[in-house]
Every structure is written in C-alpha cells, then in structure tokens.
Amino acid sequence: MIQPVRWSDGVLELLDQTLLPNREVWLSLVRWEDVADAIRRLAVRGAPAIGIAAAYALVLALGDVRDHQEADQRLSEASRGLSQARPTAVNLFWAIGRMNEVWNAHAGQALPDAQAALLAEAARIHDEDVEGNLRIGAHGAELLPAGCSLLTICNTGGLATGGYGTALGVVRSAWERGKLEVTYLCETRPLLQGARLNAWELLKDRIPYRLLVDGAAGALLRAGKVHAVLVGADRIAANGDTANKIGSYTLACLASRHGVPFYVVAPLSTVDKDTPSGDRIPIEERDAHEVLAPLGCPAAPEGTDAWNPAFDVTPAELITAIITEWGVLRPPYETSIAEALA
Ligand code: MRU
C-alpha cells in the first residue's frame, strides 16, 4: 500500500510529493517547524495526510522537553505554527485538536507517559484513516455500475491520506471488484496532482487510466463516456457544501448538466460541523508563480499576474451523495451529516 507518512524511531519520514513522479525521495524530519514547511510547500499534501503529518509533528515538538510546563508551552507554539501552514483542509485543525485533548487528559501523568500517549494518538489517527478508507472504498464501489468509467480530479489516493485513498480508494475498490473499465484523470492545473500523482499511483497498481487536460472534462461528459464523477474534500460544511481542489465545482456543474452522479468521497474527519455553509470556508490562495511557471518553466510574459485559488466550493445541491467510512450520506445533508457525526 502506498503510504506517504512513516514514523520511525523518533523520526517523521515523508515521501516528498513535489518530486514525484520523477524521483522518490523520503524526507527525514525531527523538528515540527520542518513539518510545517513541508505542509506549506506541498511535500506532504491532501487533507488526511496533512492531519496525520501534523499529529506526528506535535510528538516531535515535545521530543526534548524537560518538564510539563515547557511541554505545554512547546505544544501550544507548535499547534499554532502548524495551524498556520494551510487554511482550507479541516483535517489539519481536527488532528491538532485531537492531539491537544489527549495531552490535556494526561496532564497529571509522568512526562514520558504523557509523551507516549501522544505518540499513540498520532499512530491511532494514522491507522484509523487507513481503516476508514478501506470502508469508504467498499461503500463507494457498491454505488457504481459494472464496467464503469469514472472521472476524478487532483490526487486523493494513498499519497493524500494514511493509505489507500478516498476518491481514488473507490477507484481501487471498484477495480478490485472487477467493476472498473477506466478512470479518467484531470491533470489538475496548476500543480498537476492528477498527472503527476494519480497517474503514478494507478500505474504502480496497474489500474487502467487516461489523462486529460482539465478543460476537456466537458467534452468527455458530453460524449457520455463517464458513469460517475468522484472527488475528495478538504472541508465539508455542516450543510454539505464542499471545498475541494480548484476545478471540482466545474466538474459538479458539468455532471449536473449531463445527468451524471457527482460523489464527494471523504472521511468524517473532513466534516466541519462548526462551519455552517461553504461561503464560510477559508479558501487558500497560492503564489501566482505556480500558474505563471508550470513545473518551474515560465509560460506567460514577464509582468503577468495570475489568480491562483487552490480550492473551490461545490454547493450541496450539486452533490449526489457523500461517501464516508460511516456510510453513504444523502440530502438533506444537514440531517445526514449530523446523524453520521452523532
Ligand atoms: O492542494 P492539495 O494537493 O493538498 O489538494 C488536495 C485536494 O484537493 C484533495 O482532493 C483533498 O485534500 C482530499 S485528499 C483525500
């Protein structure tokens, strides 16, 4: 199973996703600040993987503290710093919250015991994500017809999670059950997570795929070549509105126009019950340079400016269902999401 995050004897190892598919380089990190930097520059990316990396980063933050007071101070400093790394994926804040709760629950214990509990919680967050993804894959595959062709955007596979993936996990699961004919991958401008990362994963697993430029999705759907569109999520608001990689909303509009189901695929850790609707989700805007110089190669005249939102919001009314580890959620999402969380 492709897993982008490993904990090895006090060291956090991350597969550097900025170098894929050409080079497989593992970073060995021992400082939380370096993990925050890896999150910021997308060496580790994808909502669940970011949360898992941040959880281990908090363990690193307490590596050499001498007493509880110093540990408390370090934990709040690292929690604050990691929270600022990226704003949209709620899994980051969810994982930091869970780690802080466990720390507080062990306040009265000897320092090594409290540190061990923190490491155990990070490992639990990691393991639960993988287990959840396997369940998500099974729920998702059940919704798909035999011989199906799917369309997806961004990378939502093992690389973006603890392992197996969410939307790409459903692709894997459909393939394992003999239901999949082909998966179409949007290349996912500007950073090409679809072309670089999804293709790398599917090639390794020998799952059939074809790549298309993002702008070709409409023609593909119009030609009747897609049975379902599957996307991941960075944050799902309490009403079901969903933030995901820029271009997801476009796919939702196209799917609706062509009568094709549009599924959001995500663990419940991606649901933010405190954000009532999508217009309250903070959307990360990244450096214009990513658009102006794809893969580092200048593509527009010097002096050109670019708008570079990393995510967009798909309104709940365009979402056929939300596939979670708990089961398949249907509209009205206020009710089905609240039920799943309860
Ligand atoms: O900017 P990225 O590459 O971190 O964006 C990732 C996505 O948009 C994914 O679809 C989302 O995080 C879900 S990953 C299972």
CSV table of N, CA and C and ligand atoms in Angstrom, one decimal, residues 42 44-50 86 89 153-157 160-161 165-167 191 193 197 231-234 243-246 248 265-267 270 284 286 310-311, ligand 1:
chain,number,residue,atom,x,y,z
A,42,LEU,N,3.8,21.7,0.1
A,42,LEU,CA,3.1,20.5,-0.5
A,42,LEU,C,4.0,19.3,-0.7
A,44,VAL,N,4.1,17.2,1.6
A,44,VAL,CA,3.0,16.4,2.1
A,44,VAL,C,1.7,17.2,1.8
A,45,ARG,N,0.7,16.5,1.3
A,45,ARG,CA,-0.5,17.2,0.9
A,45,ARG,C,-1.6,16.2,0.8
A,46,GLY,N,-2.9,16.8,0.6
A,46,GLY,CA,-4.1,16.0,0.7
A,46,GLY,C,-4.5,16.1,2.2
A,47,ALA,N,-5.8,16.4,2.3
A,47,ALA,CA,-6.3,16.8,3.7
A,47,ALA,C,-6.0,15.7,4.8
A,48,PRO,N,-6.3,14.4,4.6
A,48,PRO,CA,-6.0,13.5,5.7
A,48,PRO,C,-4.5,13.4,5.9
A,49,ALA,N,-3.7,13.4,4.9
A,49,ALA,CA,-2.2,13.2,5.1
A,49,ALA,C,-1.6,14.4,5.8
A,50,ILE,N,-2.2,15.6,5.6
A,50,ILE,CA,-1.7,16.8,6.3
A,50,ILE,C,-2.0,16.6,7.8
A,86,ARG,N,-1.6,25.7,6.3
A,86,ARG,CA,-2.5,25.8,5.2
A,86,ARG,C,-3.9,26.0,5.8
A,89,ALA,N,-7.9,22.7,4.5
A,89,ALA,CA,-8.2,21.3,4.9
A,89,ALA,C,-8.4,21.3,6.4
A,153,ILE,N,-10.5,14.3,-10.1
A,153,ILE,CA,-9.6,15.4,-10.2
A,153,ILE,C,-8.7,15.4,-9.0
A,154,CYS,N,-7.5,16.0,-9.1
A,154,CYS,CA,-6.5,16.1,-8.0
A,154,CYS,C,-6.1,14.6,-7.6
A,155,ASN,N,-5.2,14.5,-6.6
A,155,ASN,CA,-4.8,13.2,-6.1
A,155,ASN,C,-5.5,13.0,-4.8
A,156,THR,N,-6.3,11.9,-4.7
A,156,THR,CA,-7.0,11.6,-3.5
A,156,THR,C,-6.6,10.1,-3.1
A,157,GLY,N,-5.4,9.7,-3.5
A,157,GLY,CA,-5.1,8.3,-3.3
A,157,GLY,C,-4.3,8.1,-2.0
A,160,ALA,N,-2.4,11.0,-0.6
A,160,ALA,CA,-3.1,12.1,0.0
A,160,ALA,C,-3.7,11.8,1.4
A,161,THR,N,-3.5,10.5,1.8
A,161,THR,CA,-4.1,10.0,3.0
A,161,THR,C,-3.1,9.2,3.8
A,165,GLY,N,-6.5,5.7,0.1
A,165,GLY,CA,-7.2,6.9,-0.6
A,165,GLY,C,-8.7,7.0,-0.4
A,166,THR,N,-9.2,8.1,-0.8
A,166,THR,CA,-10.7,8.3,-0.7
A,166,THR,C,-11.3,8.2,-2.0
A,167,ALA,N,-11.4,9.2,-2.9
A,167,ALA,CA,-12.0,9.0,-4.2
A,167,ALA,C,-11.2,8.0,-5.0
A,191,LEU,N,-0.7,22.5,-10.4
A,191,LEU,CA,0.4,21.7,-9.8
A,191,LEU,C,0.4,20.2,-10.3
A,193,GLN,N,-1.5,17.5,-9.8
A,193,GLN,CA,-1.6,16.4,-8.9
A,193,GLN,C,-2.2,15.2,-9.6
A,197,LEU,N,0.6,12.6,-9.7
A,197,LEU,CA,0.5,11.7,-8.5
A,197,LEU,C,-0.6,10.6,-8.8
A,231,VAL,N,-14.8,13.0,-6.4
A,231,VAL,CA,-13.8,14.0,-5.9
A,231,VAL,C,-13.6,13.8,-4.4
A,232,GLY,N,-12.5,14.2,-3.9
A,232,GLY,CA,-12.2,14.2,-2.5
A,232,GLY,C,-12.8,15.5,-1.9
A,233,ALA,N,-12.3,15.8,-0.7
A,233,ALA,CA,-12.8,17.0,0.0
A,233,ALA,C,-11.7,17.5,1.0
A,234,ASP,N,-11.6,18.8,1.1
A,234,ASP,CA,-10.7,19.4,2.1
A,234,ASP,C,-11.5,19.9,3.3
A,243,ALA,N,-15.6,22.1,0.0
A,243,ALA,CA,-14.4,22.7,-0.6
A,243,ALA,C,-13.4,21.6,-1.1
A,244,ASN,N,-13.0,21.6,-2.3
A,244,ASN,CA,-12.0,20.7,-2.8
A,244,ASN,C,-11.2,21.4,-3.9
A,245,LYS,N,-10.2,20.7,-4.4
A,245,LYS,CA,-9.3,21.2,-5.4
A,245,LYS,C,-10.0,22.0,-6.5
A,246,ILE,N,-9.4,23.2,-6.8
A,246,ILE,CA,-10.0,24.1,-7.8
A,246,ILE,C,-10.3,23.3,-9.1
A,248,SER,N,-13.2,21.4,-9.1
A,248,SER,CA,-14.2,20.4,-8.6
A,248,SER,C,-15.6,21.0,-8.9
A,265,VAL,N,-16.1,12.1,-1.8
A,265,VAL,CA,-15.6,11.0,-1.1
A,265,VAL,C,-14.7,11.4,0.0
A,266,ALA,N,-15.0,11.2,1.3
A,266,ALA,CA,-14.1,11.8,2.4
A,266,ALA,C,-14.4,11.1,3.7
A,267,PRO,N,-13.4,11.1,4.6
A,267,PRO,CA,-13.7,10.6,5.9
A,267,PRO,C,-14.5,11.6,6.7
A,270,THR,N,-13.1,15.1,7.8
A,270,THR,CA,-13.1,16.2,6.8
A,270,THR,C,-14.4,17.1,7.0
A,284,GLU,N,-7.7,28.9,0.4
A,284,GLU,CA,-6.2,29.2,0.2
A,284,GLU,C,-6.0,29.8,-1.2
A,286,ARG,N,-2.8,30.6,-3.5
A,286,ARG,CA,-1.4,30.3,-3.5
A,286,ARG,C,-0.6,31.3,-4.5
A,310,ALA,N,-6.5,27.7,-4.5
A,310,ALA,CA,-6.2,26.3,-4.6
A,310,ALA,C,-7.4,25.4,-4.5
A,311,PHE,N,-8.5,26.0,-4.1
A,311,PHE,CA,-9.8,25.2,-3.9
A,311,PHE,C,-11.0,26.0,-4.4
B,1,MRU,O1,-3.6,21.2,-2.6
B,1,MRU,P1,-3.7,19.8,-2.3
B,1,MRU,O2,-2.9,18.9,-3.3
B,1,MRU,O3,-3.4,19.4,-0.9
B,1,MRU,O4,-5.3,19.5,-2.6
B,1,MRU,C1,-5.7,18.2,-2.2
B,1,MRU,C2,-7.2,18.0,-2.6
B,1,MRU,O5,-7.9,18.9,-3.0
B,1,MRU,C3,-7.8,16.7,-2.3
B,1,MRU,O6,-8.8,16.4,-3.2
B,1,MRU,C4,-8.3,16.7,-0.9
B,1,MRU,O7,-7.4,17.1,0.1
B,1,MRU,C5,-8.7,15.3,-0.5
B,1,MRU,S1,-7.4,14.2,-0.4
B,1,MRU,C6,-8.0,12.7,0.1
